[in-house]
């Protein structure tokens, strides 16, 4: 890619430039081409997400294998602190992230603060206790040892402010910060850990469902899920006609809303029969699809099945309900990113002598979004009917991914530079187009030969080979090999494992 193309694809950051003819510009026709930011990534009809908050050995690889089987993206809200032998190691989590079905975001530790004496993250004194102790007094809390207290307190924000006499926390009622900040450092510590280990971070989940820190989150993250679930699948307003996407409980889904947003379901935590829970979730997903909303579930993988419905059954049923509907499965961070990219974008397009030029002006309408959290492009739909690109193959010289839709339309991914800017993308004809294919990959052939496992797929894919003791199914899987370089032909140094079934994802 040339330097000029990179600059045109990424940004003209001095503000919107005059789009007339000039040195190095293509002569432009006056004809406007219909183009708009998509409601959902890739121009999909609805968005689907699922998550957990631990990486335990008894369920982590089971969930990953199920995600491969159903072609669904799952999110792990993760934290940086020692978790013992029952947990998957961080290097193994990183390998799983590279394989593509699991993503990692922050599990915000509501029970932790940046210790004002040491400057390190530690448990808030007396947090889980039922009575105050000398530790609480030594920490600076205005309490009496032996006095009864509510467990899982004090939390960041108002509780911390009140119990410390204004030394810590935040007086949310009056917008007054405490004298010492014991929260910002913790948020930065946790988000930096996720970025360092997994490359990106834009969302979080609250431990214990405690949301006292929500007042501080919009400066650091695009959204934080709480523990509530009430059937909501709000996804803001459509750029097309301002129609509400989803339920409308949060019609605009602003950063204030996403600082503590509810889930659609917690399918694994409903004390009811498997059939009843499945019907309930099916109905909500059908409604989310019909209203172009964002379905989001949470499930403690490590305790599944806690009641009647297991994670494996839930994912299979959700995939069956999705069926042929155009639903995109995203991790929580990507779903939030696309929503706010959509809010920032003003889109237009016009024909040129060479094809079509798509222009996107990005501007933060809230004035407070953490722009460094974005790492996915904005999906823009462009109507080709009546243009010189109608019924022709299309490519972008800037190498932006393109999805072909029925009816002479495409969706192109327009990159965002992480600041207010204007991005310009060119679309030109080609006889050899290469389009995004979101259909589930198929394994065409597997065979052992000369000490290798040969895997052939119908499209370039990464590959994971899982092994499970015979009779255990996906619940017993462990990864035997991973290949992170996409290809249709894989030669993996691997022998059959006696007494085990092998699965290829």
PDB file of N, CA and C in Angstrom, residues 150-189:
ATOM      1  N   UNK A 150     -22.533  -4.017  56.266  1.00  0.00           N
ATOM      2  CA  UNK A 150     -23.031  -4.822  55.158  1.00  0.00           C
ATOM      3  C   UNK A 150     -21.854  -5.416  54.403  1.00  0.00           C
ATOM      4  N   UNK A 151     -21.908  -6.718  54.148  1.00  0.00           N
ATOM      5  CA  UNK A 151     -20.821  -7.334  53.397  1.00  0.00           C
ATOM      6  C   UNK A 151     -20.778  -6.779  51.978  1.00  0.00           C
ATOM      7  N   UNK A 152     -19.611  -6.898  51.356  1.00  0.00           N
ATOM      8  CA  UNK A 152     -19.348  -6.331  50.031  1.00  0.00           C
ATOM      9  C   UNK A 152     -19.503  -4.811  50.024  1.00  0.00           C
ATOM     10  N   UNK A 153     -18.997  -4.198  51.048  1.00  0.00           N
ATOM     11  CA  UNK A 153     -18.917  -2.739  51.156  1.00  0.00           C
ATOM     12  C   UNK A 153     -17.633  -2.409  51.927  1.00  0.00           C
ATOM     13  N   UNK A 154     -17.085  -1.189  51.771  1.00  0.00           N
ATOM     14  CA  UNK A 154     -17.590  -0.086  50.948  1.00  0.00           C
ATOM     15  C   UNK A 154     -17.137  -0.218  49.494  1.00  0.00           C
ATOM     16  N   UNK A 155     -17.991   0.237  48.596  1.00  0.00           N
ATOM     17  CA  UNK A 155     -17.660   0.254  47.183  1.00  0.00           C
ATOM     18  C   UNK A 155     -17.174   1.638  46.772  1.00  0.00           C
ATOM     19  N   UNK A 156     -16.513   1.674  45.630  1.00  0.00           N
ATOM     20  CA  UNK A 156     -16.035   2.952  45.107  1.00  0.00           C
ATOM     21  C   UNK A 156     -17.212   3.903  44.906  1.00  0.00           C
ATOM     22  N   UNK A 157     -16.906   5.186  44.910  1.00  0.00           N
ATOM     23  CA  UNK A 157     -17.959   6.168  44.708  1.00  0.00           C
ATOM     24  C   UNK A 157     -18.515   6.676  46.019  1.00  0.00           C
ATOM     25  N   UNK A 158     -19.846   6.735  46.113  1.00  0.00           N
ATOM     26  CA  UNK A 158     -20.509   7.348  47.254  1.00  0.00           C
ATOM     27  C   UNK A 158     -20.201   6.642  48.566  1.00  0.00           C
ATOM     28  N   UNK A 159     -20.231   5.306  48.581  1.00  0.00           N
ATOM     29  CA  UNK A 159     -19.968   4.576  49.821  1.00  0.00           C
ATOM     30  C   UNK A 159     -18.573   4.875  50.353  1.00  0.00           C
ATOM     31  N   UNK A 160     -17.582   4.841  49.477  1.00  0.00           N
ATOM     32  CA  UNK A 160     -16.210   5.104  49.886  1.00  0.00           C
ATOM     33  C   UNK A 160     -16.062   6.540  50.382  1.00  0.00           C
ATOM     34  N   UNK A 161     -16.721   7.462  49.725  1.00  0.00           N
ATOM     35  CA  UNK A 161     -16.668   8.865  50.132  1.00  0.00           C
ATOM     36  C   UNK A 161     -17.266   9.040  51.522  1.00  0.00           C
ATOM     37  N   UNK A 162     -18.419   8.447  51.735  1.00  0.00           N
ATOM     38  CA  UNK A 162     -19.117   8.624  53.010  1.00  0.00           C
ATOM     39  C   UNK A 162     -18.365   7.984  54.167  1.00  0.00           C
ATOM     40  N   UNK A 163     -17.864   6.763  53.976  1.00  0.00           N
ATOM     41  CA  UNK A 163     -17.242   6.040  55.083  1.00  0.00           C
ATOM     42  C   UNK A 163     -15.872   6.617  55.439  1.00  0.00           C
ATOM     43  N   UNK A 164     -15.255   7.334  54.497  1.00  0.00           N
ATOM     44  CA  UNK A 164     -13.934   7.913  54.759  1.00  0.00           C
ATOM     45  C   UNK A 164     -14.000   9.395  55.094  1.00  0.00           C
ATOM     46  N   UNK A 165     -15.189   9.918  55.237  1.00  0.00           N
ATOM     47  CA  UNK A 165     -15.319  11.337  55.531  1.00  0.00           C
ATOM     48  C   UNK A 165     -14.818  12.224  54.410  1.00  0.00           C
ATOM     49  N   UNK A 166     -14.943  11.743  53.171  1.00  0.00           N
ATOM     50  CA  UNK A 166     -14.544  12.544  52.015  1.00  0.00           C
ATOM     51  C   UNK A 166     -13.105  12.385  51.597  1.00  0.00           C
ATOM     52  N   UNK A 167     -12.365  11.487  52.280  1.00  0.00           N
ATOM     53  CA  UNK A 167     -10.960  11.294  51.904  1.00  0.00           C
ATOM     54  C   UNK A 167     -10.845  10.515  50.593  1.00  0.00           C
ATOM     55  N   UNK A 168     -11.657   9.452  50.450  1.00  0.00           N
ATOM     56  CA  UNK A 168     -11.626   8.612  49.256  1.00  0.00           C
ATOM     57  C   UNK A 168     -12.974   8.676  48.537  1.00  0.00           C
ATOM     58  N   UNK A 169     -13.033   8.014  47.394  1.00  0.00           N
ATOM     59  CA  UNK A 169     -14.307   7.884  46.696  1.00  0.00           C
ATOM     60  C   UNK A 169     -14.739   9.145  45.982  1.00  0.00           C
ATOM     61  N   UNK A 170     -16.052   9.249  45.805  1.00  0.00           N
ATOM     62  CA  UNK A 170     -16.608  10.362  45.037  1.00  0.00           C
ATOM     63  C   UNK A 170     -18.018  10.643  45.535  1.00  0.00           C
ATOM     64  N   UNK A 171     -18.273  11.894  45.852  1.00  0.00           N
ATOM     65  CA  UNK A 171     -19.623  12.299  46.246  1.00  0.00           C
ATOM     66  C   UNK A 171     -20.433  12.473  44.967  1.00  0.00           C
ATOM     67  N   UNK A 172     -21.036  11.372  44.533  1.00  0.00           N
ATOM     68  CA  UNK A 172     -21.754  11.370  43.264  1.00  0.00           C
ATOM     69  C   UNK A 172     -22.929  12.337  43.301  1.00  0.00           C
ATOM     70  N   UNK A 173     -23.559  12.440  44.457  1.00  0.00           N
ATOM     71  CA  UNK A 173     -24.728  13.311  44.582  1.00  0.00           C
ATOM     72  C   UNK A 173     -24.387  14.763  44.271  1.00  0.00           C
ATOM     73  N   UNK A 174     -23.190  15.182  44.676  1.00  0.00           N
ATOM     74  CA  UNK A 174     -22.808  16.583  44.516  1.00  0.00           C
ATOM     75  C   UNK A 174     -21.652  16.797  43.542  1.00  0.00           C
ATOM     76  N   UNK A 175     -21.214  15.713  42.897  1.00  0.00           N
ATOM     77  CA  UNK A 175     -20.136  15.835  41.929  1.00  0.00           C
ATOM     78  C   UNK A 175     -18.811  16.235  42.536  1.00  0.00           C
ATOM     79  N   UNK A 176     -18.548  15.780  43.758  1.00  0.00           N
ATOM     80  CA  UNK A 176     -17.332  16.182  44.468  1.00  0.00           C
ATOM     81  C   UNK A 176     -16.407  14.984  44.654  1.00  0.00           C
ATOM     82  N   UNK A 177     -15.181  15.046  44.143  1.00  0.00           N
ATOM     83  CA  UNK A 177     -14.254  13.923  44.322  1.00  0.00           C
ATOM     84  C   UNK A 177     -13.660  13.899  45.721  1.00  0.00           C
ATOM     85  N   UNK A 178     -13.249  12.705  46.162  1.00  0.00           N
ATOM     86  CA  UNK A 178     -12.529  12.593  47.415  1.00  0.00           C
ATOM     87  C   UNK A 178     -11.153  13.231  47.307  1.00  0.00           C
ATOM     88  N   UNK A 179     -10.526  13.408  48.438  1.00  0.00           N
ATOM     89  CA  UNK A 179      -9.231  14.088  48.454  1.00  0.00           C
ATOM     90  C   UNK A 179      -8.119  13.215  47.866  1.00  0.00           C
ATOM     91  N   UNK A 180      -8.268  11.895  47.961  1.00  0.00           N
ATOM     92  CA  UNK A 180      -7.271  10.968  47.419  1.00  0.00           C
ATOM     93  C   UNK A 180      -7.956  10.013  46.443  1.00  0.00           C
ATOM     94  N   UNK A 181      -7.369   9.852  45.266  1.00  0.00           N
ATOM     95  CA  UNK A 181      -7.951   9.010  44.216  1.00  0.00           C
ATOM     96  C   UNK A 181      -7.413   7.583  44.339  1.00  0.00           C
ATOM     97  N   UNK A 182      -8.277   6.653  44.722  1.00  0.00           N
ATOM     98  CA  UNK A 182      -7.870   5.249  44.853  1.00  0.00           C
ATOM     99  C   UNK A 182      -8.515   4.382  43.764  1.00  0.00           C
ATOM    100  N   UNK A 183      -9.102   5.032  42.759  1.00  0.00           N
ATOM    101  CA  UNK A 183      -9.818   4.300  41.717  1.00  0.00           C
ATOM    102  C   UNK A 183      -9.154   4.383  40.349  1.00  0.00           C
ATOM    103  N   UNK A 184      -8.764   5.576  39.914  1.00  0.00           N
ATOM    104  CA  UNK A 184      -8.236   5.742  38.562  1.00  0.00           C
ATOM    105  C   UNK A 184      -7.056   4.823  38.296  1.00  0.00           C
ATOM    106  N   UNK A 185      -6.146   4.734  39.252  1.00  0.00           N
ATOM    107  CA  UNK A 185      -4.981   3.865  39.086  1.00  0.00           C
ATOM    108  C   UNK A 185      -5.367   2.413  38.910  1.00  0.00           C
ATOM    109  N   UNK A 186      -6.429   1.978  39.606  1.00  0.00           N
ATOM    110  CA  UNK A 186      -6.894   0.598  39.476  1.00  0.00           C
ATOM    111  C   UNK A 186      -7.456   0.338  38.081  1.00  0.00           C
ATOM    112  N   UNK A 187      -8.284   1.263  37.589  1.00  0.00           N
ATOM    113  CA  UNK A 187      -8.841   1.105  36.243  1.00  0.00           C
ATOM    114  C   UNK A 187      -7.716   1.035  35.216  1.00  0.00           C
ATOM    115  N   UNK A 188      -6.745   1.918  35.334  1.00  0.00           N
ATOM    116  CA  UNK A 188      -5.632   1.933  34.386  1.00  0.00           C
ATOM    117  C   UNK A 188      -4.800   0.660  34.492  1.00  0.00           C
ATOM    118  N   UNK A 189      -4.593   0.180  35.709  1.00  0.00           N
ATOM    119  CA  UNK A 189      -3.827  -1.052  35.922  1.00  0.00           C
ATOM    120  C   UNK A 189      -4.499  -2.218  35.212  1.00  0.00           C
TER     121      UNK A 189
END
